[in-house]
Short mmCIF file of C-alpha atoms in Angstrom, two decimals:
data_model
loop_
_atom_site.label_atom_id
_atom_site.label_comp_id
_atom_site.label_asym_id
_atom_site.label_seq_id
_atom_site.Cartn_x
_atom_site.Cartn_y
_atom_site.Cartn_z
CA MET A 1 -112.27 -134.22 -21.13
CA GLN A 2 -110.67 -134.05 -17.71
CA GLU A 3 -111.53 -131.68 -14.92
CA THR A 4 -108.65 -130.44 -12.84
CA ASN A 5 -108.18 -128.83 -9.48
CA GLY A 6 -104.87 -127.00 -9.39
CA SER A 7 -102.08 -129.45 -10.17
CA THR A 8 -104.00 -132.52 -8.99
CA PRO A 9 -105.85 -134.46 -11.71
CA GLY A 10 -109.59 -134.44 -11.13
CA PRO A 11 -112.33 -136.85 -12.18
CA GLN A 12 -112.19 -137.91 -15.82
CA ARG A 13 -115.31 -137.71 -17.93
CA LEU A 14 -116.08 -141.11 -19.47
CA GLY A 15 -119.34 -140.71 -21.37
CA ILE A 16 -123.12 -140.38 -21.06
CA VAL A 17 -126.02 -142.63 -20.06
CA THR A 18 -127.93 -144.00 -23.05
CA GLN A 19 -130.28 -146.58 -21.52
CA GLY A 20 -130.71 -149.02 -18.65
CA SER A 21 -132.81 -150.11 -15.72
CA LEU A 22 -132.48 -150.48 -11.96
CA THR A 23 -132.45 -154.28 -12.15
CA LYS A 24 -130.26 -154.73 -15.24
CA GLY A 25 -127.88 -151.79 -14.86
CA ILE A 26 -126.96 -148.73 -16.91
CA ASP A 27 -125.46 -148.55 -20.41
CA VAL A 28 -122.97 -145.75 -21.00
CA LYS A 29 -121.76 -144.51 -24.40
CA LEU A 30 -118.05 -143.88 -24.10
CA ASP A 31 -116.75 -140.50 -25.30
CA GLY A 32 -114.71 -140.64 -28.49
CA ASP A 33 -111.57 -139.26 -26.84
CA VAL A 34 -111.59 -141.92 -24.09
CA SER A 35 -109.54 -145.02 -24.91
CA ILE A 36 -111.61 -148.13 -24.28
CA GLU A 37 -108.38 -150.04 -23.71
CA GLU A 38 -107.80 -148.02 -20.54
CA ILE A 39 -111.18 -148.93 -19.01
CA ALA A 40 -111.26 -152.03 -16.79
CA VAL A 41 -114.17 -153.84 -15.18
CA GLY A 42 -114.33 -153.25 -11.45
CA ARG A 43 -113.63 -149.53 -11.75
CA PHE A 44 -115.57 -147.24 -9.42
CA VAL A 45 -117.58 -144.51 -11.22
CA THR A 46 -120.01 -141.67 -10.54
CA ILE A 47 -123.09 -140.80 -12.59
CA GLN A 48 -124.15 -137.17 -12.24
CA GLY A 49 -127.96 -137.03 -12.42
CA ALA A 50 -130.18 -133.95 -12.34
CA SER A 51 -130.48 -133.86 -8.55
CA ARG A 52 -128.59 -136.96 -7.41
CA ARG A 53 -125.23 -138.61 -7.80
CA PHE A 54 -125.18 -142.35 -8.41
CA PHE A 55 -122.21 -144.52 -7.46
CA GLY A 56 -121.56 -147.78 -9.25
CA VAL A 57 -119.08 -150.29 -10.62
CA ILE A 58 -118.18 -150.97 -14.25
CA THR A 59 -119.20 -154.59 -14.78
CA ASP A 60 -118.74 -154.92 -18.54
CA VAL A 61 -116.99 -153.21 -21.46
CA THR A 62 -118.32 -153.72 -24.99
CA LEU A 63 -117.95 -152.45 -28.55
CA ALA A 64 -121.03 -151.06 -30.31
CA HIS A 65 -121.97 -149.41 -33.61
CA THR A 66 -124.88 -147.45 -35.04
CA ASP A 67 -125.10 -149.32 -38.34
CA ASP A 68 -124.91 -153.10 -38.78
CA ARG A 69 -123.27 -152.56 -42.17
CA LEU A 70 -120.12 -151.43 -40.36
CA ALA A 71 -119.67 -154.94 -39.02
CA GLN A 72 -120.21 -156.49 -42.44
CA ASN A 73 -118.09 -153.96 -44.35
CA PRO A 74 -115.57 -152.41 -41.94
CA PRO A 75 -114.17 -149.01 -42.98
CA ASP A 76 -110.49 -148.57 -43.82
CA VAL A 77 -109.27 -147.22 -40.48
CA SER A 78 -105.68 -147.21 -41.73
CA ASP A 79 -106.65 -143.80 -43.08
CA PRO A 80 -106.34 -141.48 -40.04
CA PHE A 81 -109.12 -139.22 -41.28
CA ILE A 82 -111.62 -142.10 -41.66
CA ALA A 83 -110.59 -143.54 -38.31
CA GLN A 84 -111.20 -140.18 -36.63
CA VAL A 85 -114.61 -139.75 -38.28
CA VAL A 86 -115.86 -143.25 -37.44
CA SER A 87 -114.44 -143.59 -33.92
CA GLY A 88 -116.81 -142.41 -31.24
CA THR A 89 -119.67 -141.77 -33.67
CA ALA A 90 -120.63 -144.67 -35.94
CA ALA A 91 -118.48 -147.05 -33.85
CA TYR A 92 -117.97 -146.51 -30.15
CA GLY A 93 -117.21 -148.12 -26.82
CA GLN A 94 -119.91 -148.91 -24.31
CA LEU A 95 -119.75 -149.49 -20.57
CA HIS A 96 -122.21 -151.36 -18.42
CA VAL A 97 -122.46 -149.89 -14.93
CA THR A 98 -124.26 -151.43 -11.97
CA PRO A 99 -125.47 -148.61 -9.67
CA TYR A 100 -125.44 -149.38 -5.94
CA LEU A 101 -125.74 -146.07 -4.08
CA MET A 102 -127.19 -142.63 -4.67
CA LEU A 103 -126.61 -139.32 -2.95
CA GLY A 104 -129.11 -136.47 -2.87
CA ALA A 105 -128.54 -132.77 -2.29
CA ASP A 106 -128.63 -133.24 1.50
CA VAL A 107 -125.19 -134.84 1.88
CA GLU A 108 -124.84 -134.08 5.58
CA GLY A 109 -128.34 -135.18 6.51
CA GLN A 110 -128.66 -138.51 4.72
CA GLY A 111 -125.39 -139.67 3.25
CA PRO A 112 -125.33 -142.33 0.51
CA LEU A 113 -128.46 -144.49 0.26
CA PRO A 114 -129.16 -147.68 -1.73
CA ALA A 115 -130.01 -146.83 -5.34
CA LYS A 116 -133.77 -147.16 -5.83
CA THR A 117 -134.06 -145.33 -9.14
CA VAL A 118 -131.87 -144.58 -12.16
CA PRO A 119 -130.24 -141.44 -13.58
CA PRO A 120 -131.87 -139.77 -16.63
CA HIS A 121 -130.85 -140.20 -20.25
CA PHE A 122 -127.59 -138.49 -21.18
CA ALA A 123 -126.45 -138.05 -17.55
CA LEU A 124 -122.69 -137.50 -17.36
CA VAL A 125 -120.57 -140.45 -16.24
CA ARG A 126 -117.10 -139.88 -14.79
CA THR A 127 -114.51 -141.46 -12.57
CA SER A 128 -115.19 -140.91 -8.89
CA ASP A 129 -113.04 -138.54 -6.85
CA PRO A 130 -111.30 -139.24 -3.51
CA GLU A 131 -113.83 -137.18 -1.54
CA GLU A 132 -116.65 -139.39 -2.83
CA VAL A 133 -114.72 -142.54 -1.92
CA GLN A 134 -114.19 -141.20 1.60
CA LEU A 135 -117.86 -140.22 1.87
CA ILE A 136 -118.91 -143.77 1.03
CA PHE A 137 -116.26 -145.91 2.72
CA GLY A 138 -115.16 -143.72 5.61
CA ASP A 139 -111.76 -142.40 6.61
CA LYS A 140 -108.56 -143.87 8.02
CA ASP A 141 -109.49 -143.61 11.69
CA GLU A 142 -110.03 -145.75 14.78
CA ARG A 143 -113.40 -146.97 13.51
CA HIS A 144 -112.17 -148.22 10.14
CA ILE A 145 -109.69 -150.65 8.59
CA TRP A 146 -107.84 -149.23 5.60
CA ILE A 147 -107.81 -152.20 3.24
CA GLY A 148 -106.72 -150.66 -0.07
CA SER A 149 -107.71 -148.25 -2.84
CA PRO A 150 -110.10 -148.37 -5.81
CA LEU A 151 -108.56 -149.31 -9.16
CA ASP A 152 -106.65 -146.36 -10.67
CA MET A 153 -107.21 -144.27 -7.51
CA GLU A 154 -104.21 -144.93 -5.29
CA GLU A 155 -104.76 -141.69 -3.35
CA ALA A 156 -108.27 -142.71 -2.18
CA PRO A 157 -108.43 -145.19 0.72
CA VAL A 158 -111.20 -147.80 0.87
CA CYS A 159 -111.99 -148.59 4.49
CA LEU A 160 -114.02 -151.29 6.24
CA ASP A 161 -116.25 -150.43 9.18
CA ILE A 162 -114.67 -152.41 12.05
CA GLU A 163 -117.87 -152.70 14.07
CA LYS A 164 -119.86 -154.00 11.11
CA LEU A 165 -117.00 -156.26 10.01
CA THR A 166 -116.85 -157.99 13.38
CA GLU A 167 -120.61 -158.16 13.95
CA ARG A 168 -120.88 -161.21 11.70
CA SER A 169 -118.54 -163.85 10.33
CA VAL A 170 -116.01 -162.81 7.67
CA GLY A 171 -114.64 -164.72 4.68
CA VAL A 172 -111.33 -164.22 2.86
CA PHE A 173 -111.39 -166.23 -0.36
CA GLY A 174 -109.15 -166.68 -3.39
CA LYS A 175 -107.29 -169.36 -5.28
CA THR A 176 -103.85 -170.47 -4.12
CA GLY A 177 -101.18 -167.81 -4.62
CA THR A 178 -103.44 -164.76 -4.62
CA GLY A 179 -102.19 -163.38 -1.31
CA LYS A 180 -105.02 -164.43 1.03
CA SER A 181 -102.71 -164.81 4.01
CA PHE A 182 -101.19 -161.32 3.53
CA LEU A 183 -104.67 -159.83 3.23
CA THR A 184 -105.73 -161.71 6.35
CA ARG A 185 -102.68 -160.37 8.23
CA ILE A 186 -103.72 -156.81 7.37
CA VAL A 187 -107.25 -157.41 8.64
CA LEU A 188 -106.06 -159.15 11.82
CA ALA A 189 -103.39 -156.54 12.57
CA GLU A 190 -105.94 -153.74 12.29
CA ILE A 191 -108.38 -155.69 14.48
CA VAL A 192 -105.69 -156.21 17.13
CA GLN A 193 -104.86 -152.51 17.11
CA LYS A 194 -108.35 -150.99 16.91
CA ALA A 195 -111.23 -153.40 17.55
CA LYS A 196 -112.89 -154.17 20.88
CA VAL A 197 -112.72 -157.88 20.18
CA VAL A 198 -110.21 -160.68 20.67
CA SER A 199 -109.18 -163.37 18.22
CA LEU A 200 -108.12 -167.00 18.33
CA ILE A 201 -106.14 -167.85 15.20
CA PHE A 202 -105.56 -171.47 14.24
CA ASP A 203 -102.30 -170.83 12.39
CA MET A 204 -101.81 -173.92 10.25
CA HIS A 205 -98.60 -172.81 8.51
CA SER A 206 -97.12 -170.63 11.29
CA GLU A 207 -97.67 -167.42 9.33
CA TYR A 208 -99.44 -165.15 11.80
CA GLY A 209 -97.62 -165.39 15.13
CA TRP A 210 -93.88 -164.95 14.58
CA SER A 211 -92.05 -163.80 11.46
CA HIS A 212 -91.53 -166.04 8.47
CA ARG A 213 -90.15 -165.72 4.97
CA SER A 214 -92.48 -164.89 2.10
CA GLU A 215 -92.33 -166.32 -1.43
CA SER A 216 -89.94 -163.48 -2.33
CA LYS A 217 -87.65 -164.57 0.55
CA THR A 218 -88.21 -161.36 2.53
CA GLU A 219 -88.94 -161.53 6.23
CA VAL A 220 -92.55 -160.80 7.15
CA LYS A 221 -93.40 -159.75 10.69
CA GLY A 222 -95.96 -161.70 12.68
CA LEU A 223 -98.61 -160.30 14.99
CA LYS A 224 -96.52 -161.11 18.07
CA GLN A 225 -93.73 -158.84 16.80
CA LEU A 226 -96.13 -156.05 15.91
CA PHE A 227 -98.08 -156.24 19.17
CA PRO A 228 -95.99 -158.10 21.78
CA ALA A 229 -98.22 -156.99 24.67
CA LYS A 230 -101.48 -157.84 22.90
CA VAL A 231 -100.70 -161.21 21.31
CA ALA A 232 -99.79 -164.58 22.84
CA VAL A 233 -98.37 -167.48 20.82
CA PHE A 234 -99.47 -171.00 21.76
CA THR A 235 -97.85 -173.97 20.02
CA LEU A 236 -98.35 -177.69 19.47
CA ASP A 237 -94.64 -178.06 18.68
CA GLU A 238 -92.31 -176.22 21.03
CA ALA A 239 -89.19 -177.46 19.22
CA HIS A 240 -90.36 -175.89 15.97
CA THR A 241 -90.99 -172.54 17.68
CA ARG A 242 -87.56 -172.57 19.33
CA GLY A 243 -85.99 -173.56 16.02
CA LYS A 244 -87.15 -170.22 14.62
CA GLY A 245 -85.38 -168.40 17.44
CA ALA A 246 -88.72 -167.60 19.08
CA SER A 247 -90.55 -168.67 22.20
CA ALA A 248 -94.09 -169.75 22.97
CA ASP A 249 -96.30 -168.42 25.72
CA TYR A 250 -97.86 -171.84 26.19
CA VAL A 251 -97.37 -175.38 24.89
CA VAL A 252 -100.67 -177.05 24.03
CA GLN A 253 -101.37 -180.59 25.19
CA ILE A 254 -104.75 -182.28 24.90
CA PRO A 255 -105.88 -185.34 26.89
CA PHE A 256 -107.41 -188.25 24.99
CA ASP A 257 -110.37 -187.99 27.37
CA GLU A 258 -111.48 -184.73 25.72
CA VAL A 259 -111.85 -186.23 22.24
CA THR A 260 -115.52 -186.93 21.53
CA GLY A 261 -117.32 -188.92 18.90
CA ALA A 262 -118.29 -185.64 17.23
CA ASP A 263 -114.60 -184.70 17.03
CA ILE A 264 -113.98 -187.98 15.22
CA GLY A 265 -116.89 -187.10 12.93
CA SER A 266 -115.10 -183.89 11.95
CA LEU A 267 -112.22 -186.07 10.70
CA ALA A 268 -114.42 -188.19 8.46
CA GLY A 269 -113.23 -186.61 5.22
CA VAL A 270 -109.49 -186.71 5.96
CA LEU A 271 -109.45 -190.15 7.63
CA GLY A 272 -111.81 -191.78 5.14
CA LEU A 273 -114.49 -192.59 7.71
CA ASN A 274 -117.95 -193.46 6.44
CA GLU A 275 -121.14 -192.52 8.28
CA THR A 276 -121.43 -195.97 9.87
CA GLN A 277 -117.94 -195.65 11.38
CA VAL A 278 -118.67 -192.14 12.68
CA GLN A 279 -121.87 -193.38 14.33
CA LEU A 280 -119.92 -196.27 15.83
CA ALA A 281 -117.44 -193.83 17.42
CA GLU A 282 -120.34 -191.90 18.96
CA ARG A 283 -121.89 -195.11 20.33
CA LEU A 284 -118.55 -196.18 21.82
CA GLU A 285 -118.30 -192.82 23.58
CA ARG A 286 -121.79 -193.20 25.05
CA LYS A 287 -121.05 -196.75 26.19
CA LEU A 288 -117.49 -196.32 27.52
CA GLY A 289 -117.53 -192.70 28.70
CA ASN A 290 -114.70 -190.15 28.52
CA ARG A 291 -111.95 -192.77 28.27
CA TRP A 292 -113.53 -194.43 25.24
CA LEU A 293 -110.80 -193.47 22.78
CA MET A 294 -107.83 -194.56 24.90
CA THR A 295 -109.61 -197.80 25.76
CA PHE A 296 -110.55 -198.52 22.16
CA LEU A 297 -107.09 -197.70 20.75
CA ALA A 298 -105.41 -199.88 23.38
CA THR A 299 -107.48 -202.90 22.32
CA ASP A 300 -105.59 -205.29 20.04
CA SER A 301 -107.90 -208.11 19.04
CA THR A 302 -111.17 -208.01 17.15
CA GLU A 303 -112.66 -210.18 19.87
CA ASP A 304 -111.78 -207.58 22.54
CA MET A 305 -113.17 -204.78 20.37
CA THR A 306 -116.42 -206.66 19.99
CA GLY A 307 -116.51 -207.12 23.74
CA LEU A 308 -116.05 -203.38 24.33
CA ALA A 309 -118.89 -202.66 21.96
CA GLY A 310 -121.14 -205.11 23.80
CA GLY A 311 -121.16 -207.60 20.93
CA ALA A 312 -123.62 -205.50 18.97
CA GLU A 313 -121.28 -204.12 16.30
CA HIS A 314 -120.03 -205.63 13.06
CA GLU A 315 -116.44 -206.87 13.36
CA GLN A 316 -115.30 -205.38 10.05
CA THR A 317 -116.66 -201.94 11.00
CA LEU A 318 -114.89 -202.11 14.37
CA SER A 319 -111.60 -203.17 12.76
CA ALA A 320 -111.78 -200.45 10.10
CA LEU A 321 -112.48 -197.72 12.66
CA HIS A 322 -109.69 -199.01 14.92
CA ARG A 323 -107.19 -199.06 12.04
CA LYS A 324 -108.03 -195.53 10.88
CA LEU A 325 -107.93 -194.04 14.39
CA GLN A 326 -104.47 -195.49 15.03
CA LYS A 327 -103.16 -192.43 13.13
CA LEU A 328 -103.96 -190.37 16.22
CA HIS A 329 -101.09 -192.09 18.06
CA ALA A 330 -98.69 -190.06 15.89
CA PHE A 331 -99.90 -186.82 17.48
CA ASP A 332 -97.44 -185.97 20.28
CA PHE A 333 -99.82 -183.36 21.70
CA LEU A 334 -102.39 -186.04 22.60
CA LYS A 335 -101.61 -187.28 26.12
CA GLU A 336 -103.18 -189.70 28.57
CA LYS A 337 -102.98 -186.96 31.20
CA THR A 338 -102.03 -183.27 30.97
CA PRO A 339 -100.74 -180.92 33.70
CA ASP A 340 -102.99 -178.04 32.61
CA ASP A 341 -106.28 -177.28 30.87
CA THR A 342 -105.54 -175.67 27.49
CA VAL A 343 -109.07 -174.31 27.06
CA ARG A 344 -109.04 -172.68 30.47
CA ARG A 345 -105.68 -171.09 29.70
CA ILE A 346 -106.84 -169.78 26.30
CA ILE A 347 -109.94 -168.23 27.88
CA GLU A 348 -107.78 -166.58 30.56
CA TYR A 349 -105.80 -164.82 27.83
CA LEU A 350 -108.93 -163.87 25.89
CA ASP A 351 -110.52 -162.44 29.05
CA ARG A 352 -107.48 -160.19 29.48
CA GLY A 353 -108.00 -158.89 25.95
CA THR A 354 -105.03 -160.83 24.58
CA HIS A 355 -105.25 -162.34 21.11
CA VAL A 356 -104.09 -165.97 20.81
CA VAL A 357 -102.24 -167.46 17.83
CA LEU A 358 -101.99 -171.26 17.91
CA GLU A 359 -99.07 -172.50 15.78
CA PHE A 360 -99.02 -176.09 14.51
CA GLY A 361 -95.29 -176.44 13.85
CA LYS A 362 -94.46 -179.85 12.39
CA TYR A 363 -98.18 -180.52 11.92
CA ARG A 364 -98.47 -177.66 9.40
CA ASN A 365 -99.30 -180.04 6.55
CA ASN A 366 -101.22 -182.52 8.67
CA LEU A 367 -104.91 -181.86 8.05
CA PRO A 368 -106.18 -184.46 10.56
CA ALA A 369 -104.16 -182.77 13.33
CA TYR A 370 -105.33 -179.30 12.30
CA ILE A 371 -108.99 -180.27 12.08
CA LEU A 372 -108.97 -182.25 15.33
CA VAL A 373 -107.32 -179.51 17.39
CA ALA A 374 -109.26 -176.62 15.88
CA ASN A 375 -112.61 -178.36 16.22
CA LEU A 376 -112.01 -179.73 19.71
CA LEU A 377 -110.78 -176.44 21.17
CA THR A 378 -113.47 -174.42 19.37
CA ARG A 379 -116.20 -176.77 20.61
CA ARG A 380 -115.11 -176.43 24.22
CA ILE A 381 -114.53 -172.67 24.03
CA HIS A 382 -117.93 -172.21 22.41
CA GLU A 383 -119.54 -174.24 25.20
CA LYS A 384 -117.92 -171.94 27.78
CA TYR A 385 -119.03 -168.85 25.87
CA VAL A 386 -122.62 -170.13 25.74
CA GLU A 387 -122.59 -170.74 29.51
CA ARG A 388 -121.11 -167.34 30.32
CA THR A 389 -123.32 -165.39 27.90
CA GLU A 390 -126.47 -167.01 29.26
CA ALA A 391 -125.28 -166.35 32.82
CA ALA A 392 -124.75 -162.69 31.91
CA LEU A 393 -128.31 -162.50 30.60
CA GLY A 394 -129.43 -163.70 34.01
CA ARG A 395 -127.18 -161.10 35.66
CA LYS A 396 -124.99 -163.81 37.15
CA GLY A 397 -121.76 -162.69 35.53
CA ALA A 398 -120.13 -160.53 32.89
CA GLU A 399 -120.34 -161.28 29.18
CA PRO A 400 -117.12 -162.67 27.68
CA ASN A 401 -115.20 -160.54 25.19
CA HIS A 402 -116.42 -160.88 21.61
CA LEU A 403 -114.26 -163.58 20.03
CA ILE A 404 -113.30 -164.04 16.37
CA ILE A 405 -112.02 -167.53 15.53
CA ALA A 406 -109.84 -167.66 12.40
CA ILE A 407 -109.55 -170.94 10.49
CA GLU A 408 -107.75 -171.86 7.28
CA GLU A 409 -108.84 -174.60 4.86
CA ALA A 410 -112.39 -173.80 5.97
CA HIS A 411 -114.05 -176.15 3.47
CA LYS A 412 -112.50 -179.07 5.35
CA PHE A 413 -114.52 -178.06 8.45
CA LEU A 414 -117.64 -176.72 6.80
CA SER A 415 -118.46 -179.12 3.98
CA PRO A 416 -122.05 -180.43 3.99
CA GLN A 417 -120.76 -183.82 5.19
CA VAL A 418 -118.50 -182.59 8.00
CA ALA A 419 -120.24 -179.40 9.18
CA PRO A 420 -122.87 -181.21 11.31
CA HIS A 421 -120.05 -182.66 13.43
CA THR A 422 -118.28 -179.33 14.08
CA ALA A 423 -118.83 -176.28 16.25
CA PHE A 424 -117.94 -173.99 13.35
CA ALA A 425 -121.24 -174.46 11.51
CA THR A 426 -123.12 -173.74 14.73
CA ILE A 427 -121.13 -170.55 15.31
CA ALA A 428 -121.73 -169.34 11.74
CA ARG A 429 -125.49 -169.86 12.08
CA GLU A 430 -125.72 -168.16 15.48
CA LEU A 431 -124.73 -164.74 14.08
CA ARG A 432 -122.85 -163.63 17.23
CA LYS A 433 -125.64 -164.75 19.57
CA TYR A 434 -123.01 -165.98 22.03
CA ASN A 435 -120.29 -163.43 21.20
CA VAL A 436 -118.37 -165.72 18.84
CA THR A 437 -117.93 -165.26 15.07
CA LEU A 438 -115.63 -166.75 12.44
CA LEU A 439 -112.94 -165.53 10.07
CA VAL A 440 -112.76 -168.22 7.38
CA ILE A 441 -109.86 -168.33 4.92
CA ASP A 442 -110.32 -170.66 1.96
CA GLN A 443 -109.47 -171.30 -1.68
CA ARG A 444 -112.53 -173.48 -2.41
CA PRO A 445 -115.68 -171.72 -1.17
CA SER A 446 -117.78 -174.12 -3.25
CA GLY A 447 -116.80 -176.83 -0.74
CA ILE A 448 -118.46 -174.95 2.11
CA ASP A 449 -122.06 -175.77 3.01
CA ARG A 450 -124.34 -173.27 1.23
CA GLU A 451 -126.34 -172.45 4.35
CA VAL A 452 -123.18 -171.77 6.35
CA LEU A 453 -121.65 -169.64 3.57
CA SER A 454 -124.82 -167.55 3.42
CA GLN A 455 -124.22 -166.52 7.04
CA VAL A 456 -120.81 -164.99 6.24
CA GLY A 457 -121.57 -161.28 6.51
CA SER A 458 -118.55 -159.74 4.78
CA LYS A 459 -116.54 -161.31 1.96
CA ILE A 460 -113.08 -160.25 0.79
CA THR A 461 -112.50 -162.20 -2.38
CA CYS A 462 -109.30 -162.44 -4.41
CA LEU A 463 -109.16 -164.09 -7.83
CA LEU A 464 -111.28 -167.22 -8.26
CA GLU A 465 -111.26 -169.09 -11.57
CA ASP A 466 -113.48 -172.09 -10.90
CA GLU A 467 -117.08 -171.35 -11.90
CA GLN A 468 -118.46 -173.25 -8.91
CA ASP A 469 -116.31 -171.21 -6.51
CA ILE A 470 -117.42 -167.93 -8.11
CA GLU A 471 -121.06 -168.98 -7.98
CA ALA A 472 -120.77 -170.05 -4.33
CA VAL A 473 -119.11 -166.87 -3.07
CA LEU A 474 -121.60 -164.61 -4.89
CA ALA A 475 -124.72 -166.59 -3.96
CA GLY A 476 -127.37 -164.30 -2.51
CA GLN A 477 -125.49 -161.12 -3.43
CA SER A 478 -127.44 -158.41 -5.23
CA GLY A 479 -126.09 -158.00 -8.77
CA ALA A 480 -124.28 -161.36 -8.60
CA ARG A 481 -124.53 -161.90 -12.37
CA GLU A 482 -122.70 -158.64 -13.10
CA LEU A 483 -120.10 -159.22 -10.39
CA ARG A 484 -119.14 -162.64 -11.80
CA ALA A 485 -117.19 -161.02 -14.64
CA VAL A 486 -115.53 -158.60 -12.23
CA LEU A 487 -114.40 -161.38 -9.91
CA ALA A 488 -113.12 -163.60 -12.72
CA LYS A 489 -111.02 -160.74 -14.17
CA LEU A 490 -109.14 -159.75 -11.02
CA GLU A 491 -105.36 -159.76 -11.21
CA THR A 492 -103.58 -162.65 -9.53
CA LYS A 493 -101.97 -160.48 -6.84
CA GLN A 494 -103.13 -157.54 -4.73
CA GLN A 495 -106.66 -157.18 -6.06
CA ALA A 496 -109.85 -158.12 -4.26
CA LEU A 497 -113.60 -157.70 -4.60
CA ILE A 498 -115.12 -156.68 -1.26
CA PHE A 499 -118.83 -156.85 -0.54
CA GLY A 500 -121.24 -157.48 2.29
CA HIS A 501 -121.95 -156.10 5.74
CA ALA A 502 -118.73 -154.09 6.25
CA VAL A 503 -119.04 -151.95 3.10
CA PRO A 504 -122.03 -149.99 1.75
CA MET A 505 -121.48 -151.30 -1.80
CA PRO A 506 -119.27 -153.81 -3.63
CA VAL A 507 -115.88 -152.42 -4.57
CA VAL A 508 -112.74 -153.72 -6.26
CA VAL A 509 -109.57 -152.61 -4.51
CA ARG A 510 -105.85 -152.79 -4.99
CA THR A 511 -104.99 -154.07 -1.54
CA ARG A 512 -102.35 -152.59 0.72
CA THR A 513 -98.94 -154.20 0.90
CA TYR A 514 -97.96 -155.93 4.13
CA ASP A 515 -94.52 -154.34 4.48
CA LYS A 516 -92.49 -151.74 6.41
CA GLU A 517 -94.86 -148.99 5.35
CA PHE A 518 -97.77 -150.96 6.79
CA TYR A 519 -95.86 -151.63 10.03
CA ALA A 520 -95.12 -147.90 10.32
CA SER A 521 -98.82 -147.08 9.93
CA LEU A 522 -99.38 -149.19 13.04
CA GLY A 523 -96.67 -147.28 14.88
CA VAL A 524 -94.17 -150.13 14.61
CA LEU A 525 -90.57 -149.34 13.58
CA ASP A 526 -87.83 -151.75 12.52
CA ASP A 527 -84.45 -151.74 14.30
CA ALA A 528 -82.78 -149.33 11.86
CA GLU A 529 -85.65 -146.85 12.03
CA ARG A 530 -85.79 -147.12 15.81
CA LYS A 531 -82.06 -146.40 16.14
CA ALA A 532 -82.30 -143.48 13.71
CA ARG A 533 -85.18 -141.98 15.66
CA ALA A 534 -83.37 -142.47 18.98
CA LYS A 535 -80.27 -140.78 17.56
CA LYS A 536 -82.33 -137.85 16.27
CA ASP A 537 -84.09 -137.48 19.64
CA ALA A 538 -80.74 -137.50 21.44
CA GLU A 539 -79.32 -134.85 19.11
CA GLU A 540 -82.33 -132.62 19.67
CA LEU A 541 -82.14 -133.15 23.43
CA PHE A 542 -78.51 -131.99 23.68
CA ARG A 543 -78.67 -129.31 20.99
#
């Protein structure tokens, strides 16, 4: 049965409620004329109760029968008549629906509320309609990010509340090759256009600033091309930026004096430092001051190292730390002295409302370089934000703009071993206390410290196959057991499960495509379109 409205297909009836509970979900007997093969987990559905509508997600699809003898002695369904008699009556499909929201008669007054009861027996279950999707997730306007559409409902946009999205840290997760970076570009582009926040993007693979070629060899625009007046590109490798035919707004250089023992601690995993060596670096900093690293690296003999350490450290520990830190000499951006203060310059741009993309160029596959730079700059920027926010509370200055810091390979910064040495774990736990939140992009959420991951308010999750990753990303989420199957069955490309602070209920979406159509929705035209529009305007002017 399918209801229609003119020529536009309406909601499709799926079946009726047979049993269930608020905690375990609702069982739905599928109508005989509905093909179970066309029903997928993750689909958004509406249950029409006596006085309320319930909105939920299909979390399981099963086969059922009324008589156990059917399983032991299956009927001969090669006979069309027998197949028609049995199907939908003695043997039928069954859906399991997890209800999340309910809507009473007073739509205008209350809007959707969390489901605190269940629909009655035999309540009608159908696909949701676009108006219901809009009622729940909002419209494509200045207060929302259009992220995609529910499965099998391309005409219905699912939107994220920008204010709620940016109130707390955000996570974009998914295994390699699922399109995390494209999804992140959509979120960041919408934030640049609409949100009253600024972002600092540590762009490991040079994907977000200027254009680059995708896996399909098509050119993909960067944020700088979409919003040239709102985005600045900083780089660690000016030659790489120029090699792409682009230019940088600022070339980043960092003095050795700014590297702390805690920064070295953040490199423990990638440099193979043990806890004793990390503690040694921190003691050397306390003993030698700001120039500890340059002094230590310039020391050649074990005897001299022991002398620097005051004779209190084990020679083998000193030698091992010295050998492992020699890798820092390969980083051209580390200088004995620098002509400018990178952190001060970044904050100047952020204060003007300009988003900053930091490209790593030739260091794109160098995790030690990425972790060192991202942690060091974030630590110093966070310190400045704490000072300025506390000064504003004392009416001694204005609050800084709310800042979102985007990092890739987040588990390298936020593992239980490394997190205590980084500013990122502190920021995640502070929940915007000092106007700084995170956007973490990662393929291994199970590698992130559980406490830190629990502070991520909104999660946009593409396909994950590892059980530990699925368990980690769903930890603490209501209905996590039911959502596990949904998450594990996502398609490899352009599907995501979204849940958390920015949406009123979990939803599976087919994500938007980051292409010319998306650029046009932002008001950005390519050269051909711009010339065509200019020609048309000229013709109309002289008509």
